[in-house]
Amino acid sequence: MATQKLLQTFKKTPITASPTSLSNSEMAQKIAKTLIKAGLKPFETTNSSLLSNLDSHITNLVFSNPNVPLHSCLNFFNFLRKNQSFVSHKPDLQSHLSVVFRLFKARRFAEMKRILTYVAMDSDLRCPVANLVSLVEESGFNNEPNFVEKLCDMLFRVYADCNLFEQGFRVFDYMVSYELKIDDRSCIVFLLALKRCDKMEACLGLFKRMVEFNVEVTVYSLTIVIDGLCKRRRVKRAKDLMIEMASKGIKPNVVTYNTLINAYIKRMDFDGVNEMLRLMEVDKVAFNAATYTLLIDWHGSSGKINEVERMFEEMCEKGIKADIHVYTVVQVIMEKKGFENDIYTLNTIADGLRKLNQPEEAKRWLLTMIENGMAPNVVSYTTLIDIYCKEGNFVEAKKLFQEIKKAGAEPNAVTYNVLIDGHSKKGRMKEAYELRDEMRAKGIFPDIYTYTSLLHGECIFGKLDDAVELFNEVRQKGLPLNVVTYTAIISGLSKEGRSEEAFKLYDEMTEAGLTPDDRVYTSLVSSLHKA
């Protein structure tokens, strides 16, 4: 009712034509000029004469005035909304639309969405979408190409964010009726909101309407619905939907399959799991880390030790990184088996634990392996040496380094680099250089990792000239510089206030196609304060 009255008012007094009255026009012009020249300051007083007779006509004239910069328009709009204690007029629906229209023309969609959220959350402003579009047409905003379509699409998302699903469905139906394009990403937002609120019937209903009215359906929207159905234990319905949509050309991806595999495992429906694995093979959908994690966990809980080992080895061979859960499952199973596996698998587990910041667990794993009679190789020793170096335990690290030689093996470049890096980071540069010289004597050429470790150590302890000399040596040898090397030298130069050299290397780094990280930017900024 309130909206109908508002529409009638605007039909009688169109705001985009000539001013409703001279006094209104003059007042709007005065406010506009004040905003342009002085901003909000003149208005921030309870006795401002400019605000005493403010009404909807005046504010709309101000908001639609192209001479008022958009940022000033937004500031004034927010000021009126937040200062109701001494501003008698609150921006009405037309005011909100005027600001939304200007934001649309400026392609500032995030702020446009924020203003529409105010409309959606205010019962005095919220109205049926048909009425809103009528008001747009009354204002002449529909002459701007795609404005109505964008407005409706964004309003659809806003209603999803605000959990106003009934209003959102009405917007969807309106867009279908008037053949307005519905963005599939907006539908994904709405589907996610429905799933989050456990409204799966409505979620499934929207998905069916998307299919019925030829809204673009992707595997992402399909997977959202399947996940929601699985969480409600409607696994058969989820599987049937997947097969139905596959027949229409929407093929499931690895996330879709993982969702169903997880659901079948929870139901202890092993036939269902095997069916999904068979379909993945038919569709040539490769396993990802989540698939392997699910299957390793499943086989582990079922006592299928050989399957766990097979899956883990396959995962490693494909270069897929495992998480701590996978390593824990494999650890437990292999310990039960009595370390009857090959050294490669055992080293992989230890190295994975180390990289996941579980050094004590990695160390325990390797030491237990040795105690159980499994002969360590260079990789095993190198992992342990790296852990001891990071702990600052160079006595134990050196002891293990010597044991490699006693065992009839030879340390490789990785072993030396681990030791050099450990010594360098602790300021033990003499020992680090001795190790580099030993490498050379054995015919192992120092690589970029060797030089980066040494360079980093010199930078940490303020020996920049030595670091620069190492950096130049890397260039002379033609070794490929990487992000870590550049970051170390730039950080070191910046720390000493040598900003000109640091920025020069930054330019060189970017020209080489390397992407600096936050540490580089932070270092460069700090160098300017020290210059």
XYZ file of C-alpha atoms in Angstrom:
531
model
C 0.000 0.000 0.000
C 2.769 2.422 0.953
C 4.566 1.597 -2.287
C 1.452 2.249 -4.393
C 1.059 5.667 -2.786
C 4.714 6.354 -3.478
C 4.272 5.397 -7.131
C 1.234 7.645 -7.467
C 3.214 10.519 -6.001
C 5.986 10.074 -8.539
C 3.513 9.778 -11.403
C 2.123 13.156 -10.439
C 5.529 14.760 -9.939
C 8.130 13.251 -12.282
C 11.620 14.002 -10.968
C 13.509 13.773 -14.213
C 11.561 16.464 -15.965
C 11.420 20.111 -14.953
C 11.827 20.935 -11.230
C 8.716 20.488 -9.122
C 9.036 24.066 -7.928
C 11.513 26.907 -8.132
C 12.261 26.784 -4.408
C 13.001 23.073 -4.605
C 15.274 23.630 -7.585
C 17.109 26.476 -5.886
C 17.540 24.498 -2.677
C 18.846 21.468 -4.615
C 21.300 23.671 -6.516
C 22.510 25.256 -3.295
C 23.103 21.842 -1.691
C 24.843 20.585 -4.831
C 27.201 23.589 -4.958
C 27.984 23.186 -1.259
C 28.817 19.502 -1.703
C 31.058 20.271 -4.674
C 32.946 23.085 -2.918
C 33.041 22.086 0.743
C 31.833 18.503 1.050
C 29.789 17.487 4.101
C 31.267 19.885 6.651
C 28.602 22.636 6.302
C 25.889 20.030 6.923
C 27.423 18.598 10.080
C 25.615 20.934 12.431
C 22.184 20.633 13.968
C 21.165 24.143 12.865
C 22.108 23.815 9.177
C 19.593 25.878 7.190
C 20.274 23.741 4.130
C 18.652 20.730 5.778
C 15.665 22.387 7.430
C 13.297 22.051 4.458
C 14.790 18.935 2.931
C 12.300 16.589 1.237
C 12.324 13.739 -1.283
C 12.129 16.052 -4.314
C 15.167 18.047 -3.239
C 17.289 15.008 -2.371
C 16.426 13.306 -5.653
C 17.408 16.420 -7.581
C 20.741 16.416 -5.735
C 21.404 12.694 -6.256
C 20.574 12.861 -9.971
C 22.639 16.010 -10.571
C 25.542 14.895 -12.813
C 27.662 17.845 -11.641
C 27.807 16.409 -8.119
C 30.716 13.915 -8.088
C 29.672 10.376 -7.295
C 31.775 10.235 -4.126
C 30.070 13.428 -2.873
C 26.700 11.963 -3.761
C 27.482 8.809 -1.768
C 28.779 10.783 1.197
C 25.603 12.881 1.290
C 23.426 9.778 0.954
C 25.204 8.039 3.849
C 25.062 11.230 5.906
C 21.267 11.436 5.523
C 20.860 7.772 6.438
C 22.985 7.987 9.588
C 21.871 11.330 11.021
C 18.151 10.954 11.527
C 18.388 12.705 14.894
C 18.637 16.122 13.258
C 17.797 15.410 9.602
C 14.052 15.169 9.229
C 14.165 13.509 5.821
C 15.299 9.915 5.355
C 16.258 8.831 1.800
C 13.238 7.170 0.204
C 13.090 4.400 -2.380
C 13.540 6.849 -5.249
C 16.664 8.266 -3.593
C 18.105 4.779 -3.246
C 17.362 4.032 -6.899
C 18.939 7.303 -8.025
C 22.161 6.410 -6.222
C 22.018 2.817 -7.500
C 21.630 4.108 -11.059
C 24.669 6.353 -10.775
C 26.716 3.508 -9.326
C 25.617 1.262 -12.198
C 26.771 3.813 -14.759
C 30.120 4.037 -12.950
C 30.360 0.198 -12.862
C 30.764 0.256 -9.090
C 28.768 -2.897 -8.524
C 29.899 -3.735 -4.980
C 28.579 -0.383 -3.705
C 25.470 -0.786 -5.832
C 24.811 -4.079 -4.066
C 25.312 -2.435 -0.670
C 22.617 0.181 -1.428
C 20.224 -2.526 -2.630
C 20.843 -4.387 0.625
C 19.557 -1.321 2.496
C 16.385 -1.550 0.396
C 15.983 -5.286 0.996
C 16.437 -5.015 4.764
C 14.117 -2.033 5.275
C 10.431 -2.980 5.356
C 9.514 0.632 4.504
C 11.555 0.463 1.303
C 11.197 -3.171 0.254
C 8.553 -3.706 -2.424
C 7.598 -6.212 -5.139
C 10.084 -6.313 -7.984
C 7.397 -5.275 -10.497
C 6.785 -2.073 -8.528
C 10.498 -1.413 -8.325
C 10.878 -1.757 -12.093
C 7.863 0.532 -12.605
C 9.602 3.163 -10.507
C 12.735 2.695 -12.609
C 10.673 3.307 -15.738
C 9.002 6.372 -14.183
C 12.468 7.784 -13.558
C 13.707 7.067 -17.062
C 16.494 4.823 -15.791
C 15.382 1.965 -18.044
C 16.784 3.881 -21.026
C 20.248 2.820 -19.889
C 20.998 -0.538 -21.590
C 20.928 -3.573 -19.263
C 20.153 -1.540 -16.129
C 16.885 -3.330 -15.319
C 18.488 -6.719 -15.968
C 21.473 -5.932 -13.749
C 19.229 -4.455 -11.059
C 17.059 -7.583 -10.901
C 20.021 -9.950 -11.004
C 21.758 -8.103 -8.185
C 18.551 -7.902 -6.150
C 18.261 -11.684 -6.538
C 21.723 -12.051 -4.966
C 20.919 -9.548 -2.225
C 17.820 -11.489 -1.205
C 19.972 -14.643 -1.047
C 22.511 -12.919 1.202
C 19.704 -11.658 3.452
C 17.946 -15.077 3.543
C 14.828 -13.462 2.050
C 14.158 -16.466 -0.147
C 10.485 -15.854 -0.920
C 11.302 -12.418 -2.326
C 14.245 -13.909 -4.208
C 12.064 -16.506 -5.917
C 9.705 -13.719 -7.006
C 12.611 -11.892 -8.626
C 13.625 -15.123 -10.401
C 10.081 -15.623 -11.706
C 9.880 -11.982 -12.819
C 13.131 -12.301 -14.765
C 11.914 -15.505 -16.412
C 8.575 -13.878 -17.325
C 10.242 -10.854 -18.937
C 13.035 -12.916 -20.525
C 15.779 -11.160 -18.595
C 19.110 -13.004 -18.496
C 19.760 -14.700 -15.159
C 23.448 -15.051 -14.328
C 24.265 -18.639 -13.351
C 26.647 -17.252 -10.699
C 23.699 -15.525 -9.035
C 21.857 -18.842 -8.988
C 24.903 -20.451 -7.364
C 24.814 -17.769 -4.641
C 21.104 -18.480 -4.076
C 21.583 -22.266 -4.053
C 24.404 -21.968 -1.515
C 22.273 -19.749 0.722
C 19.378 -22.236 0.624
C 21.723 -25.144 1.386
C 23.336 -23.208 4.224
C 19.884 -22.657 5.756
C 18.998 -26.348 5.290
C 16.194 -25.553 2.828
C 16.948 -28.434 0.486
C 13.458 -28.756 -0.993
C 13.640 -25.118 -2.055
C 17.220 -25.638 -3.249
C 16.196 -28.594 -5.391
C 13.158 -26.628 -6.565
C 15.301 -23.720 -7.765
C 17.640 -26.104 -9.559
C 14.686 -27.699 -11.381
C 13.429 -24.260 -12.396
C 16.886 -23.401 -13.711
C 16.770 -26.509 -15.905
C 13.154 -25.896 -16.943
C 13.694 -22.276 -17.980
C 17.054 -22.865 -19.680
C 19.104 -20.924 -17.167
C 22.723 -22.002 -17.630
C 23.415 -24.950 -15.339
C 27.021 -25.834 -14.560
C 28.674 -28.670 -12.685
C 29.182 -26.233 -9.800
C 25.460 -25.611 -9.280
C 24.818 -29.344 -9.724
C 27.414 -30.238 -7.081
C 25.930 -27.775 -4.581
C 22.558 -29.535 -4.819
C 24.121 -33.003 -4.679
C 26.123 -32.031 -1.591
C 22.987 -30.718 0.105
C 21.035 -33.878 -0.698
C 23.865 -36.075 0.598
C 23.996 -34.125 3.851
C 20.257 -34.826 4.220
C 21.004 -38.530 3.581
C 19.147 -38.488 0.275
C 22.056 -40.166 -1.462
C 20.016 -42.102 -4.028
C 18.260 -38.898 -5.099
C 21.656 -37.209 -5.381
C 23.057 -40.020 -7.536
C 19.958 -40.052 -9.758
C 20.245 -36.287 -10.236
C 23.905 -36.642 -11.218
C 23.075 -39.308 -13.806
C 20.095 -37.309 -15.107
C 22.170 -34.158 -15.593
C 25.034 -36.137 -17.161
C 22.572 -37.300 -19.823
C 21.853 -33.608 -20.512
C 25.522 -32.798 -20.957
C 26.384 -31.585 -17.438
C 29.173 -34.006 -16.570
C 30.152 -34.452 -12.901
C 33.654 -33.426 -11.862
C 35.942 -34.818 -9.181
C 34.258 -32.731 -6.452
C 30.845 -34.145 -7.417
C 32.163 -37.694 -7.239
C 34.005 -37.057 -3.968
C 30.767 -35.783 -2.439
C 28.946 -39.001 -3.321
C 31.890 -41.240 -2.357
C 31.984 -39.592 1.061
C 28.228 -40.088 1.464
C 28.440 -43.780 0.541
C 31.377 -44.335 2.916
C 29.385 -42.795 5.780
C 26.511 -45.185 4.982
C 29.012 -48.081 4.738
C 27.616 -48.687 1.262
C 30.733 -50.126 -0.362
C 28.884 -51.088 -3.537
C 27.977 -47.426 -3.894
C 31.622 -46.396 -3.458
C 32.757 -48.889 -6.082
C 30.051 -47.722 -8.473
C 31.303 -44.132 -8.176
C 34.887 -45.273 -8.775
C 33.749 -47.183 -11.851
C 31.898 -44.137 -13.194
C 34.948 -41.951 -12.560
C 37.001 -44.355 -14.645
C 34.410 -44.338 -17.434
C 34.240 -40.524 -17.404
C 38.055 -40.296 -17.143
C 37.832 -38.139 -14.014
C 41.197 -38.233 -12.226
C 41.471 -38.573 -8.455
C 42.573 -35.507 -6.500
C 43.983 -35.249 -2.968
C 40.483 -35.366 -1.452
C 39.625 -38.582 -3.348
C 42.781 -40.316 -2.163
C 42.208 -39.097 1.396
C 38.676 -40.529 1.416
C 39.790 -43.864 -0.030
C 42.872 -44.231 2.184
C 40.749 -43.494 5.238
C 38.082 -45.946 4.055
C 40.528 -48.770 3.326
C 42.369 -48.056 6.575
C 39.220 -48.339 8.683
C 38.336 -51.540 6.798
C 41.745 -53.059 7.552
C 42.740 -53.232 3.873
C 46.423 -52.505 4.441
C 47.570 -53.383 0.923
C 44.988 -51.020 -0.577
C 46.151 -48.205 1.699
C 49.749 -48.737 0.580
C 48.739 -48.936 -3.078
C 46.690 -45.740 -2.867
C 49.416 -43.868 -1.019
C 52.119 -44.920 -3.488
C 49.887 -43.989 -6.427
C 49.234 -40.611 -4.833
C 52.952 -39.944 -4.392
C 53.791 -41.092 -7.925
C 51.292 -38.576 -9.312
C 52.830 -35.781 -7.251
C 49.634 -35.179 -5.262
C 50.366 -33.751 -1.814
C 48.861 -35.562 1.148
C 47.663 -33.878 4.327
C 48.465 -34.786 7.923
C 45.390 -37.033 8.143
C 46.614 -39.237 5.289
C 50.096 -39.516 6.758
C 48.649 -40.425 10.142
C 46.489 -43.197 8.646
C 49.404 -44.598 6.640
C 51.715 -44.356 9.657
C 49.380 -46.327 11.905
C 48.846 -49.031 9.306
C 52.529 -49.427 8.482
C 53.470 -49.557 12.157
C 50.934 -52.339 12.612
C 52.445 -54.123 9.642
C 55.922 -53.860 11.165
C 57.719 -51.624 8.652
C 57.668 -54.220 5.893
C 57.505 -51.586 3.174
C 60.189 -50.158 0.921
C 62.421 -47.290 1.992
C 60.926 -44.993 -0.666
C 57.469 -45.059 0.947
C 58.900 -44.582 4.425
C 60.979 -41.600 3.301
C 57.962 -40.096 1.563
C 55.959 -40.249 4.783
C 58.768 -38.685 6.822
C 59.365 -35.917 4.282
C 55.646 -35.209 4.086
C 55.376 -34.897 7.864
C 58.364 -32.531 7.886
C 56.810 -30.316 5.208
C 53.548 -30.256 7.172
C 55.463 -28.747 10.098
C 55.432 -31.988 12.077
C 59.215 -32.353 12.626
C 58.995 -34.341 15.857
C 56.623 -36.825 14.256
C 58.871 -37.128 11.185
C 61.917 -37.649 13.394
C 60.124 -40.257 15.518
C 59.017 -42.042 12.362
C 62.516 -42.258 10.877
C 64.223 -43.202 14.137
C 61.642 -45.927 14.777
C 62.193 -47.174 11.239
C 65.955 -47.438 11.900
C 65.363 -49.169 15.254
C 63.205 -51.729 13.457
C 66.095 -52.698 11.211
C 65.238 -50.727 8.086
C 68.491 -49.352 6.634
C 68.170 -45.608 5.985
C 69.429 -44.120 2.730
C 70.688 -40.632 1.842
C 67.123 -39.287 1.646
C 66.312 -40.583 5.149
C 69.466 -39.036 6.578
C 68.884 -35.731 4.762
C 65.381 -35.413 6.206
C 66.717 -35.991 9.723
C 69.634 -33.597 9.193
C 67.220 -30.888 8.036
C 65.114 -31.344 11.181
C 68.157 -31.165 13.479
C 69.493 -28.075 11.667
C 66.178 -26.269 12.091
C 66.311 -27.146 15.791
C 69.857 -25.744 15.977
C 71.204 -29.160 16.963
C 74.309 -29.134 14.752
C 76.092 -31.784 16.824
C 73.449 -34.372 15.947
C 73.233 -33.098 12.358
C 77.010 -33.508 11.906
C 76.897 -36.985 13.457
C 74.267 -38.094 10.931
C 76.252 -36.490 8.117
C 79.240 -38.637 9.079
C 77.038 -41.742 9.345
C 76.084 -41.389 5.683
C 79.733 -41.842 4.751
C 80.192 -44.728 7.183
C 77.195 -46.472 5.629
C 79.041 -46.473 2.302
C 76.859 -43.794 0.714
C 77.747 -40.271 -0.336
C 75.911 -37.067 0.606
C 74.304 -35.438 -2.429
C 73.686 -31.777 -3.319
C 70.428 -31.748 -1.347
C 72.199 -32.992 1.799
C 74.877 -30.319 1.518
C 72.296 -27.601 0.811
C 70.277 -28.583 3.876
C 73.377 -28.266 6.069
C 74.525 -25.025 4.430
C 71.057 -23.515 4.849
C 70.899 -24.577 8.502
C 74.314 -23.109 9.343
C 73.666 -19.903 7.362
C 70.404 -19.116 9.123
C 72.130 -19.457 12.505
C 75.018 -17.177 11.514
C 77.513 -20.039 11.266
C 78.889 -18.743 7.962
C 82.395 -20.225 8.401
C 80.924 -23.744 8.608
C 78.565 -23.000 5.703
C 81.409 -21.951 3.386
C 83.484 -24.965 4.436
C 80.618 -27.226 3.377
C 80.383 -25.421 0.040
C 84.118 -25.940 -0.527
C 83.747 -29.616 0.384
C 80.976 -29.923 -2.205
C 83.243 -28.524 -4.889
C 86.104 -30.805 -3.870
C 83.817 -33.822 -4.341
C 82.706 -32.662 -7.766
C 79.233 -31.576 -6.606
C 78.545 -28.183 -8.134
C 76.853 -25.612 -5.870
C 73.459 -24.735 -7.341
C 71.072 -21.796 -6.905
C 69.853 -23.227 -3.580
C 73.425 -23.308 -2.251
C 74.037 -19.694 -3.194
C 70.632 -18.533 -1.957
C 71.276 -20.084 1.471
C 74.689 -18.402 1.748
C 73.364 -15.096 0.445
C 70.441 -15.204 2.872
C 72.802 -15.858 5.777
C 74.989 -12.872 4.874
C 71.889 -10.663 4.594
C 70.489 -11.786 7.945
C 73.649 -10.764 9.725
C 74.185 -7.515 7.825
C 77.100 -8.453 5.579
C 75.542 -6.919 2.490
C 78.711 -6.502 0.457
C 79.413 -10.233 0.780
C 75.791 -10.967 -0.167
C 76.012 -8.752 -3.267
C 79.267 -10.471 -4.239
C 77.536 -13.864 -4.022
C 74.600 -12.543 -6.053
C 76.967 -11.345 -8.790
C 78.730 -14.725 -8.734
C 75.370 -16.415 -9.381
C 74.888 -14.187 -12.431
C 78.381 -14.879 -13.728
C 77.801 -18.631 -13.487
C 74.500 -18.303 -15.353
C 72.470 -19.996 -12.625
C 68.705 -19.347 -12.882
C 67.694 -16.733 -10.311
C 64.410 -17.463 -8.536
C 61.943 -15.581 -6.337
C 63.645 -16.723 -3.117
C 67.048 -15.432 -4.241
C 65.690 -12.036 -5.265
C 63.623 -11.773 -2.081
C 66.679 -12.461 0.098
C 68.915 -9.850 -1.556
C 66.158 -7.201 -1.867
C 65.227 -7.679 1.808
C 68.871 -7.407 2.835
C 69.494 -4.233 0.836
C 66.247 -2.686 2.080
C 67.137 -3.454 5.689
C 70.330 -1.410 5.280
C 68.520 1.479 3.576
C 70.058 0.791 0.164
C 66.727 1.490 -1.536
C 68.086 2.436 -4.965
C 69.819 -0.936 -5.369
C 66.779 -2.756 -3.947
C 64.349 -1.109 -6.396
C 66.701 -1.788 -9.298
C 66.675 -5.505 -8.453
C 62.889 -5.388 -8.044
C 62.579 -4.051 -11.611
C 64.973 -6.740 -12.834
C 62.932 -9.394 -11.011
C 59.601 -8.358 -12.553
C 61.142 -8.001 -16.024
C 62.318 -11.611 -15.690
C 58.681 -12.647 -15.188
C 59.019 -13.435 -11.474
C 56.195 -12.376 -9.158
C 57.288 -10.648 -5.928
C 55.517 -11.605 -2.703
C 54.414 -9.417 0.211
C 57.841 -9.608 1.850
C 59.427 -7.846 -1.120
C 56.897 -5.002 -1.052
C 57.195 -4.614 2.720
C 60.988 -4.503 2.470
C 60.944 -1.898 -0.302
C 58.599 0.357 1.655
C 60.753 0.083 4.782
C 63.876 0.941 2.766
C 62.398 4.330 1.866
C 62.131 5.243 5.546
C 65.792 4.386 6.092
C 67.171 6.064 2.965
